[in-house]
CSV table of C-alpha atoms and ligand atoms in Angstrom, one decimal:
chain,number,residue,atom,x,y,z
A,5,MET,CA,0.0,0.0,0.0
A,6,LYS,CA,1.0,3.6,-0.6
A,7,TYR,CA,0.8,6.0,2.4
A,8,LEU,CA,1.1,9.7,2.2
A,9,VAL,CA,2.3,11.0,5.6
A,10,THR,CA,1.9,14.8,6.0
A,11,GLY,CA,4.2,16.1,8.7
A,12,ALA,CA,6.7,13.3,8.1
A,13,ALA,CA,9.6,15.4,9.5
A,14,GLY,CA,7.8,15.7,12.8
A,15,PHE,CA,7.8,13.5,15.8
A,16,LEU,CA,4.7,11.4,15.1
A,17,GLY,CA,5.2,11.5,11.3
A,18,ALA,CA,8.7,10.1,11.4
A,19,ASN,CA,7.7,7.4,13.9
A,20,LEU,CA,4.7,6.4,11.8
A,21,ALA,CA,6.7,6.5,8.5
A,22,TRP,CA,9.3,4.1,10.1
A,23,ARG,CA,6.6,1.7,11.3
A,24,LEU,CA,4.9,1.7,7.8
A,25,LEU,CA,8.2,1.1,6.1
A,26,ASN,CA,9.0,-1.7,8.5
A,27,ASP,CA,5.6,-3.2,7.7
A,28,GLY,CA,6.6,-3.3,4.0
A,29,HIS,CA,4.6,-0.3,2.7
A,30,GLU,CA,5.6,2.6,0.5
A,31,VAL,CA,5.7,6.0,2.2
A,32,ILE,CA,5.6,9.5,0.7
A,33,GLY,CA,6.5,12.0,3.3
A,34,LEU,CA,5.4,15.6,3.0
A,35,ASP,CA,6.7,18.5,5.1
A,36,ASN,CA,8.0,22.1,4.9
A,37,TYR,CA,10.1,21.9,8.1
A,38,HIS,CA,7.9,24.4,9.9
A,39,SER,CA,8.3,22.5,13.1
A,40,GLY,CA,9.7,19.2,11.9
A,41,SER,CA,13.4,18.2,11.8
A,42,LYS,CA,15.5,17.7,8.6
A,43,SER,CA,17.4,15.0,10.5
A,44,ASN,CA,14.2,12.9,10.6
A,45,ILE,CA,13.9,13.0,6.8
A,46,VAL,CA,17.6,12.4,6.2
A,47,GLY,CA,17.2,9.1,8.2
A,48,LEU,CA,14.1,8.1,6.3
A,49,MET,CA,15.5,8.9,2.9
A,50,LYS,CA,18.0,6.0,3.3
A,51,HIS,CA,15.0,3.6,3.0
A,52,PRO,CA,14.3,2.6,-0.6
A,53,LYS,CA,10.5,2.8,-0.2
A,54,PHE,CA,10.5,6.3,1.2
A,55,SER,CA,10.2,9.4,-0.9
A,56,PHE,CA,9.8,13.1,0.1
A,57,VAL,CA,8.0,16.1,-1.1
A,58,GLU,CA,8.9,19.5,0.4
A,59,HIS,CA,5.5,21.3,0.5
A,60,ASP,CA,3.4,23.5,2.7
A,61,VAL,CA,0.1,21.7,3.5
A,62,VAL,CA,-1.7,25.1,3.5
A,63,LYS,CA,-1.5,24.9,-0.3
A,64,PRO,CA,-3.3,22.2,-2.3
A,65,TYR,CA,-1.3,19.2,-3.6
A,66,ASP,CA,-2.0,16.2,-5.8
A,67,ILE,CA,-0.3,13.0,-4.6
A,68,ALA,CA,-1.6,9.5,-5.5
A,69,CYS,CA,-1.9,7.2,-2.5
A,70,ASP,CA,-4.1,4.6,-0.8
A,71,TYR,CA,-4.0,6.3,2.7
A,72,VAL,CA,-3.5,9.8,3.8
A,73,CYS,CA,-2.1,10.2,7.3
A,74,ASN,CA,-2.6,13.9,8.1
A,75,LEU,CA,-0.2,14.7,10.9
A,76,ALA,CA,1.2,18.0,9.8
A,77,CYS,CA,0.8,20.6,12.5
A,78,PRO,CA,3.0,22.1,15.3
A,79,ALA,CA,1.7,20.5,18.5
A,80,SER,CA,3.8,22.0,21.2
A,81,PRO,CA,2.2,25.1,22.9
A,82,PRO,CA,5.3,27.4,22.4
A,83,HIS,CA,5.5,26.3,18.7
A,84,TYR,CA,1.9,26.6,17.8
A,85,GLN,CA,1.5,29.9,19.6
A,86,ARG,CA,4.5,31.5,17.8
A,87,ASP,CA,2.5,32.0,14.6
A,88,PRO,CA,-1.1,31.4,15.7
A,89,ILE,CA,-2.7,32.4,12.4
A,90,TYR,CA,-0.5,30.0,10.5
A,91,THR,CA,-1.3,27.3,13.0
A,92,MET,CA,-5.0,27.8,12.3
A,93,LYS,CA,-4.4,27.7,8.6
A,94,ILE,CA,-2.4,24.5,8.9
A,95,SER,CA,-5.2,22.9,11.0
A,96,VAL,CA,-8.0,24.0,8.8
A,97,LEU,CA,-6.7,24.4,5.3
A,98,GLY,CA,-4.1,21.7,5.8
A,99,THR,CA,-6.9,19.2,6.7
A,100,LEU,CA,-9.1,20.4,3.8
A,101,ASN,CA,-6.3,19.9,1.3
A,102,ALA,CA,-5.6,16.4,2.8
A,103,LEU,CA,-9.2,15.5,2.5
A,104,GLU,CA,-9.4,16.7,-1.1
A,105,ASN,CA,-6.3,14.8,-2.0
A,106,ALA,CA,-7.8,11.7,-0.3
A,107,GLU,CA,-11.1,12.1,-2.1
A,108,ARG,CA,-9.3,12.4,-5.5
A,109,TYR,CA,-7.6,9.0,-5.0
A,110,LYS,CA,-10.4,7.3,-2.9
A,111,ALA,CA,-7.9,7.0,-0.1
A,112,ARG,CA,-8.8,6.5,3.6
A,113,LEU,CA,-7.7,9.3,5.8
A,114,LEU,CA,-6.3,9.3,9.4
A,115,GLN,CA,-6.6,12.7,11.1
A,116,ALA,CA,-4.3,13.5,14.0
A,117,SER,CA,-6.8,15.2,16.3
A,118,THR,CA,-5.9,15.9,19.9
A,119,SER,CA,-7.0,15.8,23.5
A,120,GLU,CA,-6.8,19.6,23.3
A,121,ILE,CA,-10.2,19.6,21.7
A,122,TYR,CA,-11.5,18.9,25.2
A,123,GLY,CA,-9.8,22.1,26.4
A,124,ASP,CA,-9.6,22.4,30.2
A,125,PRO,CA,-11.9,19.5,30.8
A,126,LEU,CA,-14.7,19.5,33.3
A,127,VAL,CA,-15.2,15.7,32.8
A,128,HIS,CA,-12.4,13.5,34.0
A,129,PRO,CA,-11.2,11.2,32.6
A,130,GLN,CA,-12.1,12.4,29.1
A,131,VAL,CA,-14.5,10.2,27.1
A,132,GLU,CA,-15.1,10.7,23.4
A,133,THR,CA,-18.7,11.9,24.0
A,134,TYR,CA,-17.5,14.8,26.2
A,135,LEU,CA,-17.8,18.0,24.1
A,136,GLY,CA,-15.1,19.9,25.8
A,137,ASN,CA,-14.4,23.2,27.5
A,138,VAL,CA,-12.4,25.4,25.2
A,139,ASN,CA,-11.7,29.1,25.3
A,140,SER,CA,-12.2,30.3,21.8
A,141,ILE,CA,-10.2,33.5,22.2
A,142,GLY,CA,-7.3,32.3,24.4
A,143,PRO,CA,-3.7,31.7,23.4
A,144,ARG,CA,-4.3,28.0,22.9
A,145,ALA,CA,-7.4,28.6,20.7
A,146,CYS,CA,-5.4,28.7,17.4
A,147,TYR,CA,-4.6,25.0,18.0
A,148,ASP,CA,-7.6,23.9,19.9
A,149,GLU,CA,-10.2,25.5,17.7
A,150,GLY,CA,-8.2,24.8,14.6
A,151,LYS,CA,-8.2,21.1,15.5
A,152,ARG,CA,-11.9,21.2,16.4
A,153,ALA,CA,-12.7,22.7,12.9
A,154,ALA,CA,-10.5,20.0,11.3
A,155,GLU,CA,-12.6,17.4,13.1
A,156,THR,CA,-15.7,19.1,11.7
A,157,LEU,CA,-14.3,18.9,8.2
A,158,CYS,CA,-13.5,15.2,8.6
A,159,ALA,CA,-16.9,14.4,10.0
A,160,ASP,CA,-18.7,16.3,7.2
A,161,PHE,CA,-16.6,14.7,4.4
A,162,THR,CA,-17.3,11.3,6.0
A,163,ARG,CA,-21.1,12.0,6.5
A,164,LEU,CA,-21.3,13.1,2.8
A,165,GLY,CA,-19.6,9.9,1.7
A,166,ARG,CA,-16.7,11.8,0.2
A,167,VAL,CA,-13.8,10.5,2.3
A,168,ASP,CA,-13.6,7.8,5.0
A,169,ALA,CA,-11.8,10.0,7.6
A,170,ARG,CA,-10.8,8.5,10.9
A,171,LEU,CA,-10.4,10.8,13.9
A,172,VAL,CA,-7.7,10.0,16.5
A,173,ARG,CA,-7.6,12.1,19.6
A,174,ILE,CA,-4.0,12.0,20.6
A,175,PHE,CA,-3.1,12.5,24.3
A,176,ASN,CA,0.4,13.6,25.4
A,177,THR,CA,2.9,11.4,23.7
A,178,TYR,CA,6.6,11.3,23.9
A,179,GLY,CA,9.6,9.3,22.6
A,180,PRO,CA,12.4,9.3,20.1
A,181,HIS,CA,12.3,11.8,17.2
A,182,MET,CA,10.9,14.5,19.4
A,183,ARG,CA,12.7,17.8,19.0
A,184,GLY,CA,14.9,18.6,22.1
A,185,ASP,CA,13.8,22.2,21.8
A,186,ASP,CA,10.2,21.3,21.4
A,187,GLY,CA,9.3,23.2,24.7
A,188,ARG,CA,7.2,20.4,26.0
A,189,VAL,CA,7.5,19.1,29.5
A,190,VAL,CA,9.0,15.7,28.8
A,191,THR,CA,11.8,17.0,26.5
A,192,ASN,CA,12.4,20.0,28.8
A,193,PHE,CA,12.8,17.8,31.9
A,194,ILE,CA,15.0,15.3,30.1
A,195,LEU,CA,17.4,17.8,28.6
A,196,GLN,CA,17.5,19.9,31.7
A,197,SER,CA,18.5,16.8,33.7
A,198,LEU,CA,21.1,15.7,31.1
A,199,GLU,CA,22.6,19.2,31.1
A,200,GLY,CA,22.5,19.6,34.9
A,201,ARG,CA,20.1,22.6,34.8
A,202,ALA,CA,17.2,23.4,37.1
A,203,LEU,CA,13.9,21.7,36.1
A,204,THR,CA,11.3,24.3,35.0
A,205,VAL,CA,7.9,23.5,36.6
A,206,TYR,CA,5.1,25.7,35.5
A,207,GLY,CA,2.7,26.7,38.3
A,208,ALA,CA,2.8,24.5,41.4
A,209,GLY,CA,3.4,21.4,39.3
A,210,GLN,CA,0.2,19.8,40.5
A,211,GLN,CA,-1.5,19.8,37.1
A,212,THR,CA,-1.6,16.3,35.6
A,213,ARG,CA,-1.0,14.7,32.2
A,214,SER,CA,-1.0,11.1,31.1
A,215,PHE,CA,2.0,10.2,29.0
A,216,CYS,CA,1.9,7.7,26.2
A,217,TYR,CA,5.1,6.2,24.6
A,218,VAL,CA,5.1,6.7,20.9
A,219,ASP,CA,5.2,3.1,19.8
A,220,ASP,CA,1.9,2.4,21.6
A,221,LEU,CA,0.3,5.3,19.9
A,222,ILE,CA,1.5,4.2,16.4
A,223,GLU,CA,0.1,0.7,17.0
A,224,GLY,CA,-3.2,2.4,17.7
A,225,PHE,CA,-3.0,4.3,14.4
A,226,ILE,CA,-2.3,1.1,12.5
A,227,ARG,CA,-5.3,-0.6,14.1
A,228,ILE,CA,-7.7,2.4,13.4
A,229,MET,CA,-6.7,2.5,9.8
A,230,ALA,CA,-7.2,-1.2,9.4
A,231,LEU,CA,-10.8,-1.2,10.7
A,232,THR,CA,-13.4,-1.9,8.0
A,233,ALA,CA,-15.9,0.6,9.4
A,234,ASN,CA,-15.3,4.1,10.6
A,235,PRO,CA,-15.5,4.0,14.4
A,236,GLY,CA,-15.9,7.7,15.0
A,237,PRO,CA,-13.5,9.6,17.2
A,238,ILE,CA,-11.2,7.5,19.3
A,239,ASN,CA,-9.0,8.6,22.2
A,240,LEU,CA,-5.4,7.2,22.1
A,241,GLY,CA,-3.2,7.7,25.1
A,242,ASN,CA,-1.9,6.2,28.3
A,243,PRO,CA,-4.4,6.5,31.1
A,244,ASN,CA,-1.8,6.5,33.9
A,245,GLU,CA,-1.8,10.1,35.2
A,246,PHE,CA,1.0,12.0,36.8
A,247,THR,CA,1.6,15.5,38.2
A,248,MET,CA,4.4,17.5,36.7
A,249,LEU,CA,6.3,17.2,40.0
A,250,GLU,CA,6.0,13.4,39.9
A,251,LEU,CA,7.3,13.5,36.3
A,252,ALA,CA,10.3,15.7,37.4
A,253,ASP,CA,11.1,13.1,40.1
A,254,LYS,CA,10.9,10.2,37.7
A,255,VAL,CA,13.1,11.8,35.1
A,256,GLN,CA,15.7,12.7,37.7
A,257,ALA,CA,15.7,9.3,39.3
A,258,ILE,CA,16.4,7.7,35.9
A,259,VAL,CA,19.1,10.2,34.9
A,260,GLY,CA,20.5,10.0,38.4
A,261,THR,CA,20.4,13.8,39.3
A,262,LYS,CA,19.0,15.9,42.1
A,263,LEU,CA,18.7,19.3,40.5
A,264,PRO,CA,16.7,22.2,41.9
A,265,ILE,CA,13.2,22.9,40.7
A,266,GLU,CA,12.6,26.4,39.2
A,267,PHE,CA,8.9,27.3,39.6
A,268,ASN,CA,7.6,29.5,36.7
A,269,PRO,CA,4.2,31.1,36.1
A,270,ILE,CA,1.5,28.7,34.8
A,271,PRO,CA,0.7,29.5,31.1
A,272,VAL,CA,-2.8,30.9,30.4
A,273,ASP,CA,-5.5,28.3,29.8
A,274,ASP,CA,-3.1,25.5,30.8
A,275,PRO,CA,-5.4,22.4,31.4
A,276,ARG,CA,-5.4,21.4,35.0
A,277,GLN,CA,-5.8,17.7,34.3
A,278,ARG,CA,-5.9,15.3,31.4
A,279,ARG,CA,-6.4,11.6,31.2
A,280,PRO,CA,-7.9,9.6,28.4
A,281,ASP,CA,-10.8,7.2,28.9
A,282,ILE,CA,-9.5,4.4,26.5
A,283,SER,CA,-12.5,2.0,26.8
A,284,LYS,CA,-13.6,2.7,23.3
A,285,ALA,CA,-10.1,2.1,21.9
A,286,LYS,CA,-9.8,-1.1,23.8
A,287,HIS,CA,-13.2,-2.3,22.6
A,288,MET,CA,-12.9,-1.2,18.9
A,289,LEU,CA,-9.2,-2.0,18.4
A,290,ASN,CA,-9.0,-5.6,19.5
A,291,GLY,CA,-7.9,-5.0,23.0
A,292,TRP,CA,-5.4,-2.2,22.2
A,293,GLU,CA,-3.8,-0.6,25.3
A,294,PRO,CA,-0.5,1.0,26.1
A,295,LYS,CA,2.3,-1.6,26.8
A,296,VAL,CA,5.2,0.7,27.7
A,297,GLN,CA,4.8,2.4,31.0
A,298,LEU,CA,6.4,5.7,32.0
A,299,GLN,CA,9.5,4.3,33.6
A,300,GLU,CA,10.4,2.2,30.6
A,301,GLY,CA,9.4,4.9,28.0
A,302,LEU,CA,11.4,7.6,29.8
A,303,THR,CA,14.4,5.3,30.0
A,304,LYS,CA,14.2,4.7,26.2
A,305,SER,CA,13.7,8.4,25.5
A,306,ILE,CA,16.6,9.5,27.8
A,307,ALA,CA,18.8,7.0,26.0
A,308,TYR,CA,17.8,8.5,22.7
A,309,PHE,CA,18.6,12.1,23.8
A,310,ARG,CA,21.9,10.9,25.3
A,311,SER,CA,22.8,9.3,22.0
A,312,LEU,CA,22.2,12.6,20.2
A,313,LYS,CA,24.6,14.4,22.5
A,314,LYS,CA,27.5,12.0,21.6
B,19,UDP,N1,5.2,22.3,31.8
B,19,UDP,C1,6.1,22.4,32.8
B,19,UDP,N2,7.4,22.7,32.5
B,19,UDP,C2,7.9,22.8,31.3
B,19,UDP,C3,7.0,22.6,30.2
B,19,UDP,C4,5.6,22.4,30.5
B,19,UDP,O1,5.7,22.3,34.0
B,19,UDP,O2,9.1,23.0,31.1
B,19,UDP,C5,3.8,21.9,32.1
B,19,UDP,C6,2.8,22.7,31.3
B,19,UDP,O3,2.4,23.9,31.9
B,19,UDP,C7,1.6,21.7,31.2
B,19,UDP,C8,2.3,20.3,31.2
B,19,UDP,O4,3.6,20.6,31.7
B,19,UDP,O5,0.8,21.8,32.4
B,19,UDP,C9,2.4,19.7,29.9
B,19,UDP,O6,2.8,20.7,29.0
B,19,UDP,P1,3.2,20.3,27.5
B,19,UDP,O7,3.7,21.6,26.8
B,19,UDP,O8,4.2,19.2,27.4
B,19,UDP,O9,1.9,19.8,26.8
B,19,UDP,P2,0.3,20.2,26.9
B,19,UDP,O10,-0.3,19.0,27.5
B,19,UDP,O11,0.2,21.4,27.7
B,19,UDP,O12,0.0,20.4,25.5
């Protein structure tokens, strides 16, 4: 099968491309390096079944394929807030262009949606039927509302029978191929620990997140694409929830450091808690559930970032 992966230079795109290539598929990566890394493409280009198109998803494209995996979008708050109007364009126009390309080739589409569509959730853990609590004019809105509009486009294309678009609501995910300067909590804590700097905790560090190792997420993607019928939106993530202070302790214990914690102001609209209800994923995806827990996933990720420093 031929897969088009938008955002192939990014963290999830590169991991998905590798998995598809290892499964014997042909992969066309598309990216403009807005937030992805050239090094991810350099590695992929060594594979004979990988090809690359440098292109901005905001502009239409025409690429023959059997599946479109629409992952192109900055996902880290500092990245997506740097150029919020462009983030909105990537989310909305990028998804529209991906859907139109999929329609042209009768390709199935996988849409990288996000737990951010739940906003600062008032229902915990978050279940797919929860409609969310999003501030439409806050600094996170370019991403949250952009991704919500992208879900609307996918749902309408699907309802109209134009494209079979599968919505994956991705909760915090980490692992190899993330950018070290991504600005997200896992990469910040790992690099701060490896470099002997204070760990930057925002707020009191009592807010929670549930961290999924990337291989588990990608396995979920593969299973969602393989389903014969469209299951509607599906949460994918690890339901084990940690406070940011607990995460800081875990990272330090693995690296073997005892660095100071530097408390910084909490960002505006920072969700206080986040944890996926994965009952639907388990039920629809043949018992899918995360296999790699935080200790093991952090150990692998720390080894990856250590190897980059050599
Ligand atoms: N955070 C932190 N220190 C950092 C970066 C982030 O305490 O150096 C916090 C952030 O305020 C949020 C959580 O960690 O509550 C997760 O942030 P991240 O940017 O990784 O992802 P988000 O889930 O907010 O999109």
